[in-house]
Short mmCIF file of C-alpha atoms in Angstrom, two decimals:
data_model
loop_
_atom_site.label_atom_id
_atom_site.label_comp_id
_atom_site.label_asym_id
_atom_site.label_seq_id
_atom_site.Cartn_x
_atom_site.Cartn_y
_atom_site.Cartn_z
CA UNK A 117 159.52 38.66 118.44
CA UNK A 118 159.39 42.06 116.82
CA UNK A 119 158.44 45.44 117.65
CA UNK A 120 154.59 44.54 117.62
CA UNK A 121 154.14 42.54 120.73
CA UNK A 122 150.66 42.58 120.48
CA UNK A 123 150.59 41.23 116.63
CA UNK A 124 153.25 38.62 117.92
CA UNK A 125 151.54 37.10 121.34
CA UNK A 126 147.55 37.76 119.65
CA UNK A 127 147.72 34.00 119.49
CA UNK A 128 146.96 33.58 123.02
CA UNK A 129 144.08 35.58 122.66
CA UNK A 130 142.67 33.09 120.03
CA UNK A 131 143.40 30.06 121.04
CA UNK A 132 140.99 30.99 124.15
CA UNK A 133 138.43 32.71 121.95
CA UNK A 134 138.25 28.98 119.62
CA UNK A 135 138.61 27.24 123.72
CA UNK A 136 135.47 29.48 124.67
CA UNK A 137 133.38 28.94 121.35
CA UNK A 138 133.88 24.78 121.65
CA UNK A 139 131.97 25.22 124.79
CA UNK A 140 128.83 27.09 123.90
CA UNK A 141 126.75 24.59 122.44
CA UNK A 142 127.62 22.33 126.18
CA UNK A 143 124.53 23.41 128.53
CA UNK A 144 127.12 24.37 131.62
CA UNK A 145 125.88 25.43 135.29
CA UNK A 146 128.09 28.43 136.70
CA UNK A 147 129.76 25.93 138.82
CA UNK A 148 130.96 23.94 135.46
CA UNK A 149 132.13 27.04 133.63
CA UNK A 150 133.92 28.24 136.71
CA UNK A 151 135.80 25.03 137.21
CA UNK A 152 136.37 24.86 132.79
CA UNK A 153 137.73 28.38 133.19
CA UNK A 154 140.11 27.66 136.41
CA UNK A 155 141.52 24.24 134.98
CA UNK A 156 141.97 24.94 131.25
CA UNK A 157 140.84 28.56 129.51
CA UNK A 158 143.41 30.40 132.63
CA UNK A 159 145.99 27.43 132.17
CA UNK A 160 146.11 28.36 128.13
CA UNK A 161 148.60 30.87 128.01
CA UNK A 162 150.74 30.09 131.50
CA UNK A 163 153.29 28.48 129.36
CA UNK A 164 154.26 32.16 127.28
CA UNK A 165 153.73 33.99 130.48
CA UNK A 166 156.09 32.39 132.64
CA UNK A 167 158.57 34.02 129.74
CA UNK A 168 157.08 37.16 128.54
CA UNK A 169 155.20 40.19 130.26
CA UNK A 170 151.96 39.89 127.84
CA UNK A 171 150.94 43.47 126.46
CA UNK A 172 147.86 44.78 128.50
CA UNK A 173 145.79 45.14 125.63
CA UNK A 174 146.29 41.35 125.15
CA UNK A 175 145.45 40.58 128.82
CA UNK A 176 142.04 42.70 128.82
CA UNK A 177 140.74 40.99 126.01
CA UNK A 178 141.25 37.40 127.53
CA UNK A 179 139.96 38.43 130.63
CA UNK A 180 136.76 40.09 128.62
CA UNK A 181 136.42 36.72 126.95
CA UNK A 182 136.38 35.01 130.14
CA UNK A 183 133.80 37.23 131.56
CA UNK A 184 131.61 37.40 128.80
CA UNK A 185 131.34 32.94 128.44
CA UNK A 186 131.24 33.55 132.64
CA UNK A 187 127.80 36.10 132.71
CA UNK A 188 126.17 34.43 129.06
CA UNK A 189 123.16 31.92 129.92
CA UNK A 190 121.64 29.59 127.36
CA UNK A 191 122.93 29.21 124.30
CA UNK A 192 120.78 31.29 122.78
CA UNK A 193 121.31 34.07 124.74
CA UNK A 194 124.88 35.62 123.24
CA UNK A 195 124.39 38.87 125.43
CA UNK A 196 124.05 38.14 129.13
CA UNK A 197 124.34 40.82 131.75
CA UNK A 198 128.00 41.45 133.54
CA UNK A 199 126.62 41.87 137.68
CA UNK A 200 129.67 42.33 138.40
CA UNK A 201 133.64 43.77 137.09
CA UNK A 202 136.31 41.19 136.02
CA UNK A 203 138.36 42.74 138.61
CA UNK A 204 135.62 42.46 141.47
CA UNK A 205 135.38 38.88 140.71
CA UNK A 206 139.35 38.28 140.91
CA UNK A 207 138.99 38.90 144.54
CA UNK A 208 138.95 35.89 147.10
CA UNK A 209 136.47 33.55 147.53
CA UNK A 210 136.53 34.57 151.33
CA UNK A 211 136.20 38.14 150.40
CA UNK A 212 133.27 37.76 148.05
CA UNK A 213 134.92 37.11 145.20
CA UNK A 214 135.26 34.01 142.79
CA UNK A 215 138.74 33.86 142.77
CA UNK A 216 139.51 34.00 139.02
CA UNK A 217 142.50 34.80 137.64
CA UNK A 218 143.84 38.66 137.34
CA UNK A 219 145.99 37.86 134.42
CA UNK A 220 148.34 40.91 134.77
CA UNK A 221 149.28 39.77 138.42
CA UNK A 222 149.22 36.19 137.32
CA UNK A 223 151.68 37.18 134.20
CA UNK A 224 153.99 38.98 136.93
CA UNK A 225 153.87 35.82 139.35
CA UNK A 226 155.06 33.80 136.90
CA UNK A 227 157.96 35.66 135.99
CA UNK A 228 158.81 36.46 139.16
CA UNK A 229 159.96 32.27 139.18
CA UNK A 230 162.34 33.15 136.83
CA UNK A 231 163.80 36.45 138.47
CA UNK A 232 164.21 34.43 141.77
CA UNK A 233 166.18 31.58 139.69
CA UNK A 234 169.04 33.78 138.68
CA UNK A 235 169.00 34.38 142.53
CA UNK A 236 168.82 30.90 143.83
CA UNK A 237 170.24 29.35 140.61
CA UNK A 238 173.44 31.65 140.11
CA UNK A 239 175.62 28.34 138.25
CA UNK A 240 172.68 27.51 135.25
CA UNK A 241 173.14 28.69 132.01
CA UNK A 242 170.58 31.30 131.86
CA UNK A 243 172.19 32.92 135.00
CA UNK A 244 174.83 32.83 133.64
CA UNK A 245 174.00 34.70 130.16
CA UNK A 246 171.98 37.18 132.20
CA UNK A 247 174.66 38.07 134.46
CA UNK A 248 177.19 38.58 131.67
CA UNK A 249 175.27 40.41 129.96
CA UNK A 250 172.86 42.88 132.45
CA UNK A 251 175.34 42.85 135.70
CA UNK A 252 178.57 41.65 135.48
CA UNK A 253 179.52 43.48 138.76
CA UNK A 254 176.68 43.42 140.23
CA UNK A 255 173.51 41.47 141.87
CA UNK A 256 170.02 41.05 140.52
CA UNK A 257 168.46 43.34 142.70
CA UNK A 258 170.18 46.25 142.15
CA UNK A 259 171.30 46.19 138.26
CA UNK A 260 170.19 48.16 135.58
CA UNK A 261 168.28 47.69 132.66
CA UNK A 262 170.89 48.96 130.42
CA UNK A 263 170.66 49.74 126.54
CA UNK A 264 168.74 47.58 123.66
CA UNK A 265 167.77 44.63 126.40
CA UNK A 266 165.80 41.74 124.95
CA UNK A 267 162.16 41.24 125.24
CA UNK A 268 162.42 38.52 128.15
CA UNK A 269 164.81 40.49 130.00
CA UNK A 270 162.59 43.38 130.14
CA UNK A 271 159.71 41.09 131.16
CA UNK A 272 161.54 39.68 133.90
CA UNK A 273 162.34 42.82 135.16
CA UNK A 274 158.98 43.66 135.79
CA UNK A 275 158.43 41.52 138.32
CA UNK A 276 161.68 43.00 140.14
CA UNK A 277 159.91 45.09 142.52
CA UNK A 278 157.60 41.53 143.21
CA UNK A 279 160.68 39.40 144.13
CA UNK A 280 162.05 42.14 146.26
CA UNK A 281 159.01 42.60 148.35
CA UNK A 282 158.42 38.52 148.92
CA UNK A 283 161.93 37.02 148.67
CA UNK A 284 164.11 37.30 152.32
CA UNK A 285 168.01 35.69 152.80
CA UNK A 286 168.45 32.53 155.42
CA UNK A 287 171.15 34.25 156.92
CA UNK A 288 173.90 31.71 157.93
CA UNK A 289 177.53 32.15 158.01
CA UNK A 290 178.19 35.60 156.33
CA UNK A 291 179.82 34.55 153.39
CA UNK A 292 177.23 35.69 149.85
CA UNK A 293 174.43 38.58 150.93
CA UNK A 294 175.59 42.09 150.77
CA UNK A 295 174.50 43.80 153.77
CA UNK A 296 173.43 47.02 151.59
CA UNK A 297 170.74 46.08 148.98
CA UNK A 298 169.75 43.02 150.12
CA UNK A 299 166.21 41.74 151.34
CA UNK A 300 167.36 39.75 154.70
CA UNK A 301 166.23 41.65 157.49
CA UNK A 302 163.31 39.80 158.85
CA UNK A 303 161.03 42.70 158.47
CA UNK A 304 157.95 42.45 156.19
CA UNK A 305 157.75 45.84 155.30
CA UNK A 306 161.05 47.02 154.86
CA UNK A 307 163.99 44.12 154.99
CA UNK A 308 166.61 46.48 153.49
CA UNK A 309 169.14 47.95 155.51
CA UNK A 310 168.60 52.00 155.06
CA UNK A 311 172.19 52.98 156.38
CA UNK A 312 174.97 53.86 154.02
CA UNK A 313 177.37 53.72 156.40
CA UNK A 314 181.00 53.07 154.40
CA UNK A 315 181.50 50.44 156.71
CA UNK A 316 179.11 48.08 155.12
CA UNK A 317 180.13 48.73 151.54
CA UNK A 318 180.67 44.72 150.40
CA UNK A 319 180.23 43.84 153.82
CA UNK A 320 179.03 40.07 153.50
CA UNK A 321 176.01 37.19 155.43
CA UNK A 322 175.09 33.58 153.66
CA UNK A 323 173.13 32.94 150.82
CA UNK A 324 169.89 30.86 151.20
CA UNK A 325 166.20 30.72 150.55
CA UNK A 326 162.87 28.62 150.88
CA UNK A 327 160.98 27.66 148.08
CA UNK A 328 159.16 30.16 145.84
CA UNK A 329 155.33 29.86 145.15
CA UNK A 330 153.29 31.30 142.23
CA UNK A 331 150.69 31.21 144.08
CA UNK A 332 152.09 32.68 146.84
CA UNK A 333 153.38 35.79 144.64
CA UNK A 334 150.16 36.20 143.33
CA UNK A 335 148.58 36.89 146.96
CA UNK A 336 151.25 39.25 147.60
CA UNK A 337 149.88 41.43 144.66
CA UNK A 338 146.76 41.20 144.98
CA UNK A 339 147.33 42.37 148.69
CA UNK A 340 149.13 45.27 147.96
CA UNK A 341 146.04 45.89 146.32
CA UNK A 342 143.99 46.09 149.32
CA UNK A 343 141.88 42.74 148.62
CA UNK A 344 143.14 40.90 152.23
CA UNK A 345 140.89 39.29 154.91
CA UNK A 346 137.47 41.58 155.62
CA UNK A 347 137.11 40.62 159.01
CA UNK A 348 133.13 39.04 159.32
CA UNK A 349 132.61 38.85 155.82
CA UNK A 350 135.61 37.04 155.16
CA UNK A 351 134.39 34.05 157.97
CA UNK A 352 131.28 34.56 156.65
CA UNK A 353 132.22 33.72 152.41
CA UNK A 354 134.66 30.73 154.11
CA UNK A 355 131.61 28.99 155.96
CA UNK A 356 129.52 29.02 152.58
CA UNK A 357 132.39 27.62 150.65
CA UNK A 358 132.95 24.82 152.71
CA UNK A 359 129.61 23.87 152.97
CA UNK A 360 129.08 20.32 151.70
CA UNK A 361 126.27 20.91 149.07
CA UNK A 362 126.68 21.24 145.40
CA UNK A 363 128.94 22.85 143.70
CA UNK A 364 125.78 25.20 141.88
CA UNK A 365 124.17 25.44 144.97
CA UNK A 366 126.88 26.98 146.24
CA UNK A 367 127.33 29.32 143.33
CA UNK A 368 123.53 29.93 143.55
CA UNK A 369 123.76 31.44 146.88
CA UNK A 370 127.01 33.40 145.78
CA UNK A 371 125.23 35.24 143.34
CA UNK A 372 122.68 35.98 145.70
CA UNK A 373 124.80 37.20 148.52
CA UNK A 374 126.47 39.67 145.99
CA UNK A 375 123.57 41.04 144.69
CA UNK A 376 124.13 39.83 141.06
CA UNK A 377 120.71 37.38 140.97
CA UNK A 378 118.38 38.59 137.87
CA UNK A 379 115.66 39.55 140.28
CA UNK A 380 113.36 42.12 138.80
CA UNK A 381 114.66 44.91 141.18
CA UNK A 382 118.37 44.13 139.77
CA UNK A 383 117.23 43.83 136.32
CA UNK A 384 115.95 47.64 136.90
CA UNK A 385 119.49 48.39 137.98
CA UNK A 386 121.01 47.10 134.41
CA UNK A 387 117.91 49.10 132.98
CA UNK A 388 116.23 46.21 131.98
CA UNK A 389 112.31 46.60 131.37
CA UNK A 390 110.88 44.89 134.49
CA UNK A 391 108.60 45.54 137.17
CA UNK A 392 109.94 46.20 140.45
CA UNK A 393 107.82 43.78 141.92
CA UNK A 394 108.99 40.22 141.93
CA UNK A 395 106.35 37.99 142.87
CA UNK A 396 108.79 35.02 143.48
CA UNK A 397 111.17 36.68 145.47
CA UNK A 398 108.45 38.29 147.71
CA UNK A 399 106.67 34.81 147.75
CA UNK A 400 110.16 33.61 149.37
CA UNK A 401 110.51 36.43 151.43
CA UNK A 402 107.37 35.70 153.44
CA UNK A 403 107.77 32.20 154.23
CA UNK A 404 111.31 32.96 155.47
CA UNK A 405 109.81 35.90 157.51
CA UNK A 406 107.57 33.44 158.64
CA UNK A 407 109.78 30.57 159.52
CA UNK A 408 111.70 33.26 161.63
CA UNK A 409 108.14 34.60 163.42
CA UNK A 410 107.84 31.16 164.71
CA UNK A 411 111.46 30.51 165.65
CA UNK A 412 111.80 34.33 167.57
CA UNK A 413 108.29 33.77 169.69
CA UNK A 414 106.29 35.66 166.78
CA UNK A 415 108.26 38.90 167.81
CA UNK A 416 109.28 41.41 165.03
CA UNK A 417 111.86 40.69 163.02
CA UNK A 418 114.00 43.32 160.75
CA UNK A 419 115.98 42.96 157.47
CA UNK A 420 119.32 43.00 159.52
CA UNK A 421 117.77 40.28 162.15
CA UNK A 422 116.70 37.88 158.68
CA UNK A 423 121.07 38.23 157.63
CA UNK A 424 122.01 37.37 160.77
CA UNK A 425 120.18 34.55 161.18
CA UNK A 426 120.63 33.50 157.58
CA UNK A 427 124.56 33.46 159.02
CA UNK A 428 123.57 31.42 162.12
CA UNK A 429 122.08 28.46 159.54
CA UNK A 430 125.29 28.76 157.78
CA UNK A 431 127.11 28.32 161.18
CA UNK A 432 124.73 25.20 162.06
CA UNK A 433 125.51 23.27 159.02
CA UNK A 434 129.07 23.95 159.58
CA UNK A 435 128.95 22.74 162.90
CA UNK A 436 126.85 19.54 161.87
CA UNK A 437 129.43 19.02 159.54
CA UNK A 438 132.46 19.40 161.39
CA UNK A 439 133.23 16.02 162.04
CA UNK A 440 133.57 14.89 158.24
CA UNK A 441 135.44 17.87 157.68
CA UNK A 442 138.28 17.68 160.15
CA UNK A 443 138.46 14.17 158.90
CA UNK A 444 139.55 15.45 155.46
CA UNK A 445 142.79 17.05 157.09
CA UNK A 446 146.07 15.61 155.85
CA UNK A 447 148.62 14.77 158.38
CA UNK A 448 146.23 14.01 161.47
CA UNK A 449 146.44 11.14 163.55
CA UNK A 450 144.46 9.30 166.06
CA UNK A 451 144.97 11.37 168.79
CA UNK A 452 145.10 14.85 167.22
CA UNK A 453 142.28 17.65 167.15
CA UNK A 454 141.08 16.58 170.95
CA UNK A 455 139.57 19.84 172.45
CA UNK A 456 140.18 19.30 176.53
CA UNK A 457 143.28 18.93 178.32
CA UNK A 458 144.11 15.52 179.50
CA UNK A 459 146.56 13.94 182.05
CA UNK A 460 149.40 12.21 180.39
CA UNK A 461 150.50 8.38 181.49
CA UNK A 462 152.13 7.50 184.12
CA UNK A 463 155.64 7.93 184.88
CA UNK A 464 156.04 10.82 181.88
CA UNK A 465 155.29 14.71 181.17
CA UNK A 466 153.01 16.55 178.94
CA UNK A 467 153.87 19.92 177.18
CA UNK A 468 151.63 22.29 175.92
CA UNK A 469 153.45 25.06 173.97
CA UNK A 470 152.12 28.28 172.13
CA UNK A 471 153.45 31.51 170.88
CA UNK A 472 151.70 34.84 170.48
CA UNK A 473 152.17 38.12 167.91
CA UNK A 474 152.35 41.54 169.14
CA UNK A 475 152.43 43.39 166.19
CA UNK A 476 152.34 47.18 167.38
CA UNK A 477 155.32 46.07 170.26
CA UNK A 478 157.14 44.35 167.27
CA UNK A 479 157.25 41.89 169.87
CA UNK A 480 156.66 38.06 169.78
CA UNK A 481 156.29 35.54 173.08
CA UNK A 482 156.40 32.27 173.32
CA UNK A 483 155.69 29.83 176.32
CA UNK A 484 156.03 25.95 177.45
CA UNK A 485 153.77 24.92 179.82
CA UNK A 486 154.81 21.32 181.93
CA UNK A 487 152.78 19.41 184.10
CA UNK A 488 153.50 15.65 185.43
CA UNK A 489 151.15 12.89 185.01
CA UNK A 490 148.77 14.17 188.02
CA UNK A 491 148.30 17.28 185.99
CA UNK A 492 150.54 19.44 188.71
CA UNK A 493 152.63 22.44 186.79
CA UNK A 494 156.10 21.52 186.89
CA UNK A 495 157.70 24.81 185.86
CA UNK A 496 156.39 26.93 182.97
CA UNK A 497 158.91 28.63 180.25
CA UNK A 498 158.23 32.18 178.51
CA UNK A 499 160.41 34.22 176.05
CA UNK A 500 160.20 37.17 175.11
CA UNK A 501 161.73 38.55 171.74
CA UNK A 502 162.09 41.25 169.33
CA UNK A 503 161.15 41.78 165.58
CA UNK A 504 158.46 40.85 163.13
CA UNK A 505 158.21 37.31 162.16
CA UNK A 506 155.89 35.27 160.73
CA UNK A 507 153.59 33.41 163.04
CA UNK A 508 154.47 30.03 161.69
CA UNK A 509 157.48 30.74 162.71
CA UNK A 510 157.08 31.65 166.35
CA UNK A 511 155.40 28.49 166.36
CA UNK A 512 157.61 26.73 165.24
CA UNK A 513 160.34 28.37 167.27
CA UNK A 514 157.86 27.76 170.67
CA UNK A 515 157.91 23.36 169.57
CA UNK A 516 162.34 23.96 169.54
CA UNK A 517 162.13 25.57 172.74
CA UNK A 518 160.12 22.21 173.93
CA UNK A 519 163.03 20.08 172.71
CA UNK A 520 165.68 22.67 173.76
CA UNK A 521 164.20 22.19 177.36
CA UNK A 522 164.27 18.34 177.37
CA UNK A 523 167.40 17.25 175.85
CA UNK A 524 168.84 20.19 178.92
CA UNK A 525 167.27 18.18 181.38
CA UNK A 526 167.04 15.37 180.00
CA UNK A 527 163.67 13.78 180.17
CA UNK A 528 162.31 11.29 178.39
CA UNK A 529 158.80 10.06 178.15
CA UNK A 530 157.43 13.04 177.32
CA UNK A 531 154.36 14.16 174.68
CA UNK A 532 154.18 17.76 173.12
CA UNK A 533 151.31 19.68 172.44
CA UNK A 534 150.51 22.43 170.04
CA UNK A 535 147.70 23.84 168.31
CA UNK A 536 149.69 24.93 164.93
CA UNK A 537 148.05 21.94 162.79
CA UNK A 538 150.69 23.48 160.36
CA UNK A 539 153.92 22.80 162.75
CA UNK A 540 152.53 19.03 163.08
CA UNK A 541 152.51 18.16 159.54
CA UNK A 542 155.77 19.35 158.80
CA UNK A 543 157.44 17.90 161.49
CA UNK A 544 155.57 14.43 160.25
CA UNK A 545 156.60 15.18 156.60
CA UNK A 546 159.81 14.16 154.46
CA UNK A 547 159.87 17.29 152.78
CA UNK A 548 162.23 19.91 153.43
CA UNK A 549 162.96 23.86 152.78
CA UNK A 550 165.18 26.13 153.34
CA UNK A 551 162.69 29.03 154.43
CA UNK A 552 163.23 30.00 158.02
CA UNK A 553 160.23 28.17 158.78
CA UNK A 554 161.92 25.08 157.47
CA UNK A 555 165.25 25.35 158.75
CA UNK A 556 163.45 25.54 162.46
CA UNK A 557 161.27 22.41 161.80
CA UNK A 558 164.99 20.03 160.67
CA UNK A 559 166.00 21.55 163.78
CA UNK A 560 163.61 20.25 165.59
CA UNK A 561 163.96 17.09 164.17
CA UNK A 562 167.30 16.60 164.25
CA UNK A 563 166.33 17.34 168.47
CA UNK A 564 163.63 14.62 167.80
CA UNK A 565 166.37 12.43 167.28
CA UNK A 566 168.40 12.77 170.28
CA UNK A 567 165.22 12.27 172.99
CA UNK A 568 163.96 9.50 173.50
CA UNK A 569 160.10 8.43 173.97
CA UNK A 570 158.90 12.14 172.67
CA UNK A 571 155.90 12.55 170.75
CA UNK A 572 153.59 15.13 169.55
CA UNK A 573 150.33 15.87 168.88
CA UNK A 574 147.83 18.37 167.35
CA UNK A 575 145.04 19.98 169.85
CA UNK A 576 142.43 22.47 169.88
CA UNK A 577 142.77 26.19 171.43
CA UNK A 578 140.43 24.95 173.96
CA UNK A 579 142.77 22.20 175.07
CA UNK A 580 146.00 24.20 175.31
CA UNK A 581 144.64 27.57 176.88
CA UNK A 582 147.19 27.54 179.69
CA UNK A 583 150.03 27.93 177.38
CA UNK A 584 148.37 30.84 175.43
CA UNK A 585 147.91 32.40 178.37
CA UNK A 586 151.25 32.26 179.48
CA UNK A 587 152.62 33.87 175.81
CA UNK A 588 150.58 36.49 176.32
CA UNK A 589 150.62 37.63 179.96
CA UNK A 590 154.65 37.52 180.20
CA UNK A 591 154.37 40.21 177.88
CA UNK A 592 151.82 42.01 179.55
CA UNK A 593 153.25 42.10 182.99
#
């Protein structure tokens, strides 16, 4: 590798640059370079950064490439105008964004995969060298760099602080986490213990973990970034992607929404020469103000009043749509996604289960509601526990209770109802992991197994009110 890390991985940097110049003679909408740019210029140098941490110079060019091909127009034109920062453009497409890559975070992601292998993996080779080598004595989290490491080990370590922010322990029988300077405390901001009592020097819990995402990394970085959910306009950028409408129409209104159209009042902005009239745009303009005179009674309509109705044609289409959409959904059935409560047959029970976060309490509730086949309550079921989990989880942990409750007394003929589309499909899928999320769903198949004539089903919120309510107000009262 060398002391010039830069001179060594500047490869990268032209293989996308020869990638990027193949392309300009190909007339492209901004829809097709956005999907050329996702699926092969990001994908060209994955395979050296799932080893080494690429040298920021290295990463800023690529991503300048990207941005330049991204803003150019015609062929002709080799300039373009940037509307809007590389890093602004990383962001979400439900926060505005386009979603493309931030290399840096992407680079960390990836090595991250590796860090957790020497974690879940402690028998390979690799481990092995690694642990002989960096800490004999000693676990991956809390070794030290030491003296003259190689390149890839100081890459890896890198994304340390990455893999100890999104990796937890399955605790099971004690036997392989330390209790001190381990992440297994299931609390997303802080899962290390912060006692140094002497009592739990090499004091011991069970090894065990779920299955690690890139993708899933990624988000954690670019959250502790501060690009998460923005309330409205996140519902908002999610309604507009999921339109069904070109790809470039799409895109089209994008641009517009974030202000990065060539409109002559822009162009000023970039000081371009251009009058701040635009007679196109104010053309438009009026025969939108004018669809909306007719549609509000003629009354007087503001700037604000145009946007939000702009929103509620966005929320029309959605709605007109809805019904190929939810077909798209993997894992649903028949008799999923119904939206009212219904009696169940004769001669058997329905239950209707839900859980509910309260994340100032710390608190989380869960609740089984059971009616017989007239639709009169049975007896109802709440819980009440402490901690911060994940509300997958409490889902998932609201479908056991369900089980728990039947194989107790057991009944049989019985159908369960949630509205966790999420819990459904992995109870109806093959796959298994060893998150906590996972080991709850094999236990509630392995309960599957020993009732008899109990089935499940996905429903609306609308349909399974009652047992929200219930999660909520035994916490409450």
């Amino acid at each position: 590798m060398g002391r010039n890390k830069t001179a060594a991985l500047g490869y990268l940097r032209d293989r996308v640059r020869r990638k990027l110049q193949g392309w300009d003679s190909k007339i492209l909408s901004r829809a097709g370079k956005e999907v050329l740019l996702k699926s092969v210029a990001q994908a060209l140098p994955s395979y050296a950064m799932s080893v080494f941490l690429l040298p920021w110079e290295i990463s800023r060019d690529i991503e300048s490439l990207l941005a330049k091909f991204w803003w150019k127009g015609s062929s002709g034109d080799a300039r373009g105008i940037s509307w809007m920062s590389w890093d602004r453009m990383c962001d979400h497409k439900s926060n505005g964004g386009m979603g493309f890559c931030n290399f840096r975070d992407f680079n960390l992601a990836l090595l991250g995969k590796q860090g957790r292998r020497f974690i879940t993996r402690p028998n390979s080779l690799a481990s092995c060298i690694f642990k002989a080598r960096y800490y004999p004595r000693g676990s991956f989290f809390n070794a030290e760099l030491g003296n003259n490491p190689s390149f890839v080990c100081r890459s890896v370590w890198e994304a340390r602080p990455l893999i100890r922010n999104g990796v937890r322990w399955c605790v099971g029988d004690g036997s392989g986490i330390n209790v001190l300077g381990e992440p297994w405390l299931p609390d997303p901001d802080n899962p290390f213990i912060i006692s140094d009592h002497p009592a739990l020097q090499n004091a011991k819990w069970k090894e065990g973990s779920g299955v690690y995402s890139v993708r899933s990394a990624y988000q954690i970085l670019q959250e502790s970034k501060g690009r998460g959910d923005d309330g409205a306009a996140t519902g908002f950028w999610k309604q507009l992607w999921a339109l069904k409408i070109p790809p470039k129409v799409k895109n089209l209104v994008w641009r517009a929404g974030v202000a990065c159209l060539p409109t002559l009042a822009q162009l000023v902005t970039k000081r371009e020469s251009a009058e701040m009239r635009c007679l196109i745009a104010t053309l438009c303009w009026a025969i939108w103000g004018a669809r909306n005179d007719r549609i509000w009674q003629k009354k007087v309509v503001s700037a604000s009043a145009i946007v939000a109705s702009a929103k509620g044609f966005l929320d029309q289409w959605h709605i007109a749509q809805k019904s190929q959409i939810e077909t798209s959904w993997s894992g649903l059935q028949v008799k999923d996604g119904v939206e009212q409560w219904a009696k169940p047959v004769e001669n058997s029970i329905k239950i209707n289960i839900d859980a509910t976060i309260f994340e100032e309490q710390h608190h989380f509730g869960l609740a089984c509601v059971i009616r017989d086949h007239n639709g009169f309550l049975l007896t109802a079921l709440t819980r009440l526990f402490r901690g911060a989990i994940h509300r997958m989880v409490a889902e998932a942990l609201s479908f056991r209770e369900a089980l728990s409750w039947l194989k107790t007394h057991q009944r049989h003929m019985a159908v369960i109802e949630t509205d966790c589309l999420l819990v459904v499909q992995a109870l109806r899928s093959s796959i298994h992991t060893s998150s906590p999320f996972g080991e709850i769903i094999t236990k509630c198949k392995n309960l599957l197994a020993q009732v008899r004539n109990v089935s499940f089903n996905f429903v609306k919120r609308s349909a399974n009110v009652v047992a929200h309510e219930f999660a909520s107000i035994y916490v409450t009262s």
